[in-house]
PDB file of C-alpha atoms in Angstrom:
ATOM      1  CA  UNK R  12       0.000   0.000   0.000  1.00 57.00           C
ATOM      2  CA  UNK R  13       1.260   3.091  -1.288  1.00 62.00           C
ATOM      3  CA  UNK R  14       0.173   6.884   0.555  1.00 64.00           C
ATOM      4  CA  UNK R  15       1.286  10.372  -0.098  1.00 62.00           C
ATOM      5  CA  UNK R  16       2.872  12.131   2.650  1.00 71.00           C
ATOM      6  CA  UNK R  17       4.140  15.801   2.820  1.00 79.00           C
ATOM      7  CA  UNK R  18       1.827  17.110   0.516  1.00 82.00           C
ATOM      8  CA  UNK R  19       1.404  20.698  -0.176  1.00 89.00           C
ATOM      9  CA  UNK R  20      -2.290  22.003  -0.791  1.00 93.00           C
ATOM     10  CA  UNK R  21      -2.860  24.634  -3.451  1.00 95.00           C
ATOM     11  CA  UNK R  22      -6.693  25.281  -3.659  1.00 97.00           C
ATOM     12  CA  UNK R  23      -7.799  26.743  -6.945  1.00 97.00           C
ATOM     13  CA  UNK R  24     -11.518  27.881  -7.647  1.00 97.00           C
ATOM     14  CA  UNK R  25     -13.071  30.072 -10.331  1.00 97.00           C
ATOM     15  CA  UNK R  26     -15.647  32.041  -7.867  1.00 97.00           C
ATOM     16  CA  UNK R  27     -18.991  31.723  -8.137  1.00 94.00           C
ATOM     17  CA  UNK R  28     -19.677  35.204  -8.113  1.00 93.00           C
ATOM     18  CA  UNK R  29     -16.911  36.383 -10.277  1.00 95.00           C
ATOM     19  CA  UNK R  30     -18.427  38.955 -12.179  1.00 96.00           C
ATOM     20  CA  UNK R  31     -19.927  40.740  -9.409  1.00 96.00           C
ATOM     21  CA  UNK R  32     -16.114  40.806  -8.328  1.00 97.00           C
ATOM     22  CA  UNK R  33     -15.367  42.075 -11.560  1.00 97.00           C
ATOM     23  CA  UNK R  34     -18.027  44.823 -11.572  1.00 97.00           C
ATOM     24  CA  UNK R  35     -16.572  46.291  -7.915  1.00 96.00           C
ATOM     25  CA  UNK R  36     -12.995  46.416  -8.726  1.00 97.00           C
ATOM     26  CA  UNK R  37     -13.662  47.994 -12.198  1.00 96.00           C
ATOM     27  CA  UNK R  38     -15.388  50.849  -9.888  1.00 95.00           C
ATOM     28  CA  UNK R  39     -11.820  51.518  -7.836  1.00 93.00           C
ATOM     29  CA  UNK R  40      -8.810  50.390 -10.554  1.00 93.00           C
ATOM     30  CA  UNK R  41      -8.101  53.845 -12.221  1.00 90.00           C
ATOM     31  CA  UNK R  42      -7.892  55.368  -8.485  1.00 87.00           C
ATOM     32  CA  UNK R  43      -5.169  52.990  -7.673  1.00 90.00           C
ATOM     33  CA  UNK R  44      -1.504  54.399  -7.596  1.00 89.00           C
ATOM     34  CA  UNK R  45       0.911  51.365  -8.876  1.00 93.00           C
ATOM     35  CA  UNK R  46       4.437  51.683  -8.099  1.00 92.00           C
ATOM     36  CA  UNK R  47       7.202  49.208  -8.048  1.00 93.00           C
ATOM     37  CA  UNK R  48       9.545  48.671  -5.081  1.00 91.00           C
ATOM     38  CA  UNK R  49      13.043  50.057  -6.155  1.00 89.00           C
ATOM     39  CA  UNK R  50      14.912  47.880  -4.258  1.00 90.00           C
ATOM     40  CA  UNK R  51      13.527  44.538  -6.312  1.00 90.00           C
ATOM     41  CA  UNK R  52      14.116  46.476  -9.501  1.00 88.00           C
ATOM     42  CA  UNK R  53      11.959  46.427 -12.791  1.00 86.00           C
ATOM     43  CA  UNK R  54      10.007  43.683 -11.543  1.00 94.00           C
ATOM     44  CA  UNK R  55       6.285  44.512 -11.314  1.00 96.00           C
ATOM     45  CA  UNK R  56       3.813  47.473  -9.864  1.00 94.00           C
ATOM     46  CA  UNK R  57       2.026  47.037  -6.593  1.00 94.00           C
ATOM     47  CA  UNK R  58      -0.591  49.294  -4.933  1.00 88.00           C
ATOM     48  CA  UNK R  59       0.598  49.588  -2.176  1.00 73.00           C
ATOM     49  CA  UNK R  60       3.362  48.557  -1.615  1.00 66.00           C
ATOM     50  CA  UNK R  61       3.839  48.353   2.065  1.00 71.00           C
ATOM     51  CA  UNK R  62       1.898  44.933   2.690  1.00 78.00           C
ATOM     52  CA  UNK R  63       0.178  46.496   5.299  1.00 82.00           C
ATOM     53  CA  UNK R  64      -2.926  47.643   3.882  1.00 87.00           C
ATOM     54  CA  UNK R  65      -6.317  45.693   3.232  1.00 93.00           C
ATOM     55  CA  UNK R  66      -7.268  46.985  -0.230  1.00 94.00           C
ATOM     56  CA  UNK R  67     -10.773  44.335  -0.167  1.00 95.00           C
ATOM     57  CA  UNK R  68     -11.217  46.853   2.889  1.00 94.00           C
ATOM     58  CA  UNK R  69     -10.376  50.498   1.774  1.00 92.00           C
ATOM     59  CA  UNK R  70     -12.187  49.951  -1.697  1.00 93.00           C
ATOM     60  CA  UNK R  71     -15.166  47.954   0.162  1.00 94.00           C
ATOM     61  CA  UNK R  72     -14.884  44.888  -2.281  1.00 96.00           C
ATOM     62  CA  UNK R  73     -17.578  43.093  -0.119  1.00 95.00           C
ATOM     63  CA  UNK R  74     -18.395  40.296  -2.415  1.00 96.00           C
ATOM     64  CA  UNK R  75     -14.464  39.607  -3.041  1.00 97.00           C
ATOM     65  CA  UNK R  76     -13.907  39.507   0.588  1.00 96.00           C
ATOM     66  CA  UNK R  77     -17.385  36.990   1.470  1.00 96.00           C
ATOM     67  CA  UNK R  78     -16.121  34.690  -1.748  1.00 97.00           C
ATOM     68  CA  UNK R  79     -12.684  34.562   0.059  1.00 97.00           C
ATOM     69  CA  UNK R  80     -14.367  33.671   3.112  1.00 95.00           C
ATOM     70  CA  UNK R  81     -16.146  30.788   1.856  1.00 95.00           C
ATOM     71  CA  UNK R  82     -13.299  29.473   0.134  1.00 97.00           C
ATOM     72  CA  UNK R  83     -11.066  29.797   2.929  1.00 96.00           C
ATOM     73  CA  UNK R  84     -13.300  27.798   5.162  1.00 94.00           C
ATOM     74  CA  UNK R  85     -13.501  25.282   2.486  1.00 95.00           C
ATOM     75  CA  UNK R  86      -9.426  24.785   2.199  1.00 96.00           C
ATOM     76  CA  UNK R  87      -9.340  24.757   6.339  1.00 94.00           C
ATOM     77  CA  UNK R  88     -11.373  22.151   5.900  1.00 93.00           C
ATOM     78  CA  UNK R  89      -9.656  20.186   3.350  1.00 92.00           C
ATOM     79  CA  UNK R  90      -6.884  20.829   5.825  1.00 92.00           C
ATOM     80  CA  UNK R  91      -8.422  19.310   8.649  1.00 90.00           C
ATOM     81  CA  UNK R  92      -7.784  22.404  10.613  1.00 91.00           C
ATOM     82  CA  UNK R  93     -10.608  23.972  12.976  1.00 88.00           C
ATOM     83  CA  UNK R  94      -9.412  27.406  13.425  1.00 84.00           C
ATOM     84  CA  UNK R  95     -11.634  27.416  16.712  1.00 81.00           C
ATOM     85  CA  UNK R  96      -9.669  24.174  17.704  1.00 81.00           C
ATOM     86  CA  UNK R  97      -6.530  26.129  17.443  1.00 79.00           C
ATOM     87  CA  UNK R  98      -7.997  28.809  19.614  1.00 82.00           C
ATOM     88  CA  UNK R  99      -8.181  30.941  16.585  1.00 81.00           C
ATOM     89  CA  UNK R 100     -11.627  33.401  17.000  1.00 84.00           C
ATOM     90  CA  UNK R 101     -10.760  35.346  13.962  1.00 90.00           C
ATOM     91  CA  UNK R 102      -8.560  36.626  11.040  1.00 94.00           C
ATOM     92  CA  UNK R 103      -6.959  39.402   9.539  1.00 94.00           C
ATOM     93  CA  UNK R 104      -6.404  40.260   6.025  1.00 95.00           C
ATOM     94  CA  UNK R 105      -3.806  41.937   4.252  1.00 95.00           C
ATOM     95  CA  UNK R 106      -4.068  42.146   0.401  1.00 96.00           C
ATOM     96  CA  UNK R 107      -2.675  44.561  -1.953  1.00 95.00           C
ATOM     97  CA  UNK R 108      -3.126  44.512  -6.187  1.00 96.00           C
ATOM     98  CA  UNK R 109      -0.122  43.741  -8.508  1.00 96.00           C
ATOM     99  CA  UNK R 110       0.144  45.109 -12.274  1.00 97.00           C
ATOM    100  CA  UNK R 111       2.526  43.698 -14.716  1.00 97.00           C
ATOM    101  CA  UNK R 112       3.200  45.567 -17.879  1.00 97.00           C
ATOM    102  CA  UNK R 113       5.190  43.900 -20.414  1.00 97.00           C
ATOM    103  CA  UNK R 114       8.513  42.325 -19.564  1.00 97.00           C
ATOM    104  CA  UNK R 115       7.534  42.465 -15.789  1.00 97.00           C
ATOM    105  CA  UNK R 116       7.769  39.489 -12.932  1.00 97.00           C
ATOM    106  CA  UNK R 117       7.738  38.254  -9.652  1.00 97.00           C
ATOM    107  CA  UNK R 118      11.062  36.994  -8.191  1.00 95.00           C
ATOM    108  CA  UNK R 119      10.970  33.767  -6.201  1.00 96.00           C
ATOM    109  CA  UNK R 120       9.302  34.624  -2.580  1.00 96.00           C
ATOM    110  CA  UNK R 121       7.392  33.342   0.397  1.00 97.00           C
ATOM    111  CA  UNK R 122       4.905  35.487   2.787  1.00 96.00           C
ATOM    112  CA  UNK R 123       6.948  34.649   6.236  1.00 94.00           C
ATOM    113  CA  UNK R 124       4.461  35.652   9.044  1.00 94.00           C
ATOM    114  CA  UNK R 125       1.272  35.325   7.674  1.00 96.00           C
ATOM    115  CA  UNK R 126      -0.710  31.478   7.688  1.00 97.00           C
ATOM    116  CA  UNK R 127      -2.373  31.435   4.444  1.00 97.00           C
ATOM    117  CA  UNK R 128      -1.749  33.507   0.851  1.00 98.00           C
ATOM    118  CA  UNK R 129      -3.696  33.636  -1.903  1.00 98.00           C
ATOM    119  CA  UNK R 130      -4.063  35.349  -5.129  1.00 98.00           C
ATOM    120  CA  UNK R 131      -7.319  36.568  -7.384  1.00 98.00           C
ATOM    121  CA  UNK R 132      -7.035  37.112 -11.074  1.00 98.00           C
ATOM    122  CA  UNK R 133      -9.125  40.425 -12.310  1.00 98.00           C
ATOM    123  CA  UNK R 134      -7.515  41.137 -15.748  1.00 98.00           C
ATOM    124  CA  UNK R 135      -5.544  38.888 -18.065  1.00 98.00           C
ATOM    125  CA  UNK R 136      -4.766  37.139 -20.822  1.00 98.00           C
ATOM    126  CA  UNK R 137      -3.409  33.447 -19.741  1.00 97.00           C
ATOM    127  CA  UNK R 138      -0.464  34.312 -21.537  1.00 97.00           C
ATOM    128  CA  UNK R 139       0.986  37.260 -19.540  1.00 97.00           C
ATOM    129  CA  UNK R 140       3.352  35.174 -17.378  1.00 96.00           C
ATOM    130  CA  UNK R 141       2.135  31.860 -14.912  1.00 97.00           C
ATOM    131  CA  UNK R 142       2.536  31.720 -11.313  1.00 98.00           C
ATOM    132  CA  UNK R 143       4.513  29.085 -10.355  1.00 96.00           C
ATOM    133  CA  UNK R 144       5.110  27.180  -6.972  1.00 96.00           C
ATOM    134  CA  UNK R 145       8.710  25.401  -6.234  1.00 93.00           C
ATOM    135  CA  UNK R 146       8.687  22.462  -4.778  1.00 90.00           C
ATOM    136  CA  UNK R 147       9.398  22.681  -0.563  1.00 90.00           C
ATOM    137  CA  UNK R 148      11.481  19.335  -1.035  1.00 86.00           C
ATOM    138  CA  UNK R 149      14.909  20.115  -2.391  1.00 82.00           C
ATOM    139  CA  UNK R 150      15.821  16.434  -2.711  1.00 84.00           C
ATOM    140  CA  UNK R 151      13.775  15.463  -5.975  1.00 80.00           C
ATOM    141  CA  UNK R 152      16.499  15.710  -8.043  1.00 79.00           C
ATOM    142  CA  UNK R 153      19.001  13.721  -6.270  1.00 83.00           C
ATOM    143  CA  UNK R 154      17.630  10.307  -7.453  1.00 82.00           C
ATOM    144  CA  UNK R 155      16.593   9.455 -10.970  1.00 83.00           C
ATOM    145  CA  UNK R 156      13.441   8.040  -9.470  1.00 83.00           C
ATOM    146  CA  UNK R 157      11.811  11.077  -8.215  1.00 79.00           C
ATOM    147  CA  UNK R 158      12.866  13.785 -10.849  1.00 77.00           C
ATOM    148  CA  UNK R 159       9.818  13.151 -12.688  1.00 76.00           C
ATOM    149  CA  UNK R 160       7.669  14.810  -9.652  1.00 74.00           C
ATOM    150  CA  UNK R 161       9.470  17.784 -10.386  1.00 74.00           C
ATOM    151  CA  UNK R 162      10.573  21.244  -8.674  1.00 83.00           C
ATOM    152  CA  UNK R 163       7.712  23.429  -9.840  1.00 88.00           C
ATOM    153  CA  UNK R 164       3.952  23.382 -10.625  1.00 90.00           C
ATOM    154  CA  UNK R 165       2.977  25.930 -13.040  1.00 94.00           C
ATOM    155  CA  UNK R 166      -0.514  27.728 -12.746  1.00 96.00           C
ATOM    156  CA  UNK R 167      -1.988  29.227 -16.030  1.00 97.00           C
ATOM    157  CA  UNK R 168      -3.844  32.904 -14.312  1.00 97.00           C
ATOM    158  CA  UNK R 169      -7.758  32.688 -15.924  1.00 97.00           C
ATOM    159  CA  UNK R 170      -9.898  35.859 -14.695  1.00 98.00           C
ATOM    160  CA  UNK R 171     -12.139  35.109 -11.952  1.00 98.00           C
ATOM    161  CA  UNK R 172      -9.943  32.286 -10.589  1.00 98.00           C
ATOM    162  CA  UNK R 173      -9.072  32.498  -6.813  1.00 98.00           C
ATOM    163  CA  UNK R 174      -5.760  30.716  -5.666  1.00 98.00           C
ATOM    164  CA  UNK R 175      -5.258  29.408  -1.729  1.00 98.00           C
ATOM    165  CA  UNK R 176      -1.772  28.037  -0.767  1.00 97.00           C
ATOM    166  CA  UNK R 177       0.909  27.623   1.717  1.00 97.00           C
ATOM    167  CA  UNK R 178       2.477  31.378   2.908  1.00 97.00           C
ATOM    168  CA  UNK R 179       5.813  29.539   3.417  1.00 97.00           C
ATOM    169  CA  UNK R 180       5.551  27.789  -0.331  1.00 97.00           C
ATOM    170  CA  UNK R 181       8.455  30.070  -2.248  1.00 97.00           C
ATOM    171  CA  UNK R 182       6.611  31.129  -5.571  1.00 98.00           C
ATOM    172  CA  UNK R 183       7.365  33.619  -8.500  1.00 97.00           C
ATOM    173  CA  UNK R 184       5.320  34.883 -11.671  1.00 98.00           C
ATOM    174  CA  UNK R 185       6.626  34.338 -15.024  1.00 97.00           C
ATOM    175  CA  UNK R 186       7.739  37.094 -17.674  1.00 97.00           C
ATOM    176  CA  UNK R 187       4.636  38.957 -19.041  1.00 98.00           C
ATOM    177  CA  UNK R 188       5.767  38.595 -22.567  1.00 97.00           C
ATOM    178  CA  UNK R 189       2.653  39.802 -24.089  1.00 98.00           C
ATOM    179  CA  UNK R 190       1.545  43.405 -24.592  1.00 98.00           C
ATOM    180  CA  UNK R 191      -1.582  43.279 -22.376  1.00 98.00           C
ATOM    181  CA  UNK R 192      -1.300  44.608 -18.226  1.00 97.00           C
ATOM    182  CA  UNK R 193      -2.403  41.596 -16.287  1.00 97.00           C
ATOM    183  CA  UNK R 194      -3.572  42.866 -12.617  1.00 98.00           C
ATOM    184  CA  UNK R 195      -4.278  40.580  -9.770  1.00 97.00           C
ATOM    185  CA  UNK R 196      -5.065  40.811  -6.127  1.00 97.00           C
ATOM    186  CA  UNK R 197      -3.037  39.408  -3.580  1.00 97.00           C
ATOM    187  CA  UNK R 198      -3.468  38.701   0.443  1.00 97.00           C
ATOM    188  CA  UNK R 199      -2.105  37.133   3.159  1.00 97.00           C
ATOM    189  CA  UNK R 200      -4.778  35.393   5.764  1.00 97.00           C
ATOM    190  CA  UNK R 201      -3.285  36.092   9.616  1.00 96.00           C
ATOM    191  CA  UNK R 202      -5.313  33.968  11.912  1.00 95.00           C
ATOM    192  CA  UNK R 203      -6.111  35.259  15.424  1.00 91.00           C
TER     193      UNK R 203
END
């Protein structure tokens, strides 16, 4: 009998509601001030850029925020953790949009101090760069045997998808080759 242990759970989802989403953010875009953070050079834009801010809260993105709800209760769940069993009466968010223009990324990173990330896709393409997640085991290619599982997982961005993983999973975004913006939102889930 064969089992899979150490797994790492990415939760993907087109939302149910996604074009209300769209609707609400569409309201608030064009007030949004991008700017990249010099020290990471030409990378991509972010608004803001101080990862301290709830955007779903300043822009009142109500429907984003109960959608992220419900599918962060689902994932818990999937993850056999209770927040309430872990004493946990509450959460926090922190989310903040990204833009990337042509020839734009996302170095490799992690969120450290936060439980759960998770990313929403408002505009693109599917062709303006994937998010990809590298693998937390650093031994796959040491054997023949296990190079086929591979170091990363590629996800293709489709608007109205919303993406749950792992703060501590190291993850990057993919040249935007194309000539379209692609804009996403991103959070981090800090659990009381």
């Amino acid at each position: 009998m064969s089992a899979l242990a150490f797994s790492t759970p990415i939760y993907s989802t087109k939302l149910e509601k996604w074009e209300n989403v769209q609707k609400s953010i569409k309201q608030h875009i064009d007030e949004m001030n991008f700017e990249m953070i010099p020290e990471w050079g030409q990378t991509h834009y972010l608004s803001p850029n101080n990862f301290k801010s709830d955007v779903i809260e300043k822009y009142h993105l109500g429907t984003l925020c109960g959608e992220i709800d419900h599918h962060l209760r689902l994932y818990c769940s999937e993850l056999n953790f209770n927040p309430r069993d872990a004493n946990c009466t509450s959460y926090e968010l922190k989310s903040w949009f990204t833009k990337f223009e042509k020839g734009n990324y996302a170095h490799v990173h992690n969120h450290p101090g936060s439980d759960i990330s998770g990313c929403y896709y408002f505009k693109t393409n599917s062709k303006d760069g994937n998010i990809f997640f590298q693998s937390p085991n650093p031994y796959l290619n040491t054997t023949r045997c296990y190079m086929s599982l591979g170091n990363t997982i590629n996800y293709t961005p489709e608007e109205g998808t919303l993406l749950l993983f792992p703060s501590w999973l190291n993850h990057g975004v993919k040249t935007n080759t194309t000539d379209d913006i692609r804009i996403s939102l991103s959070f981090n889930v800090f659990f009381k």
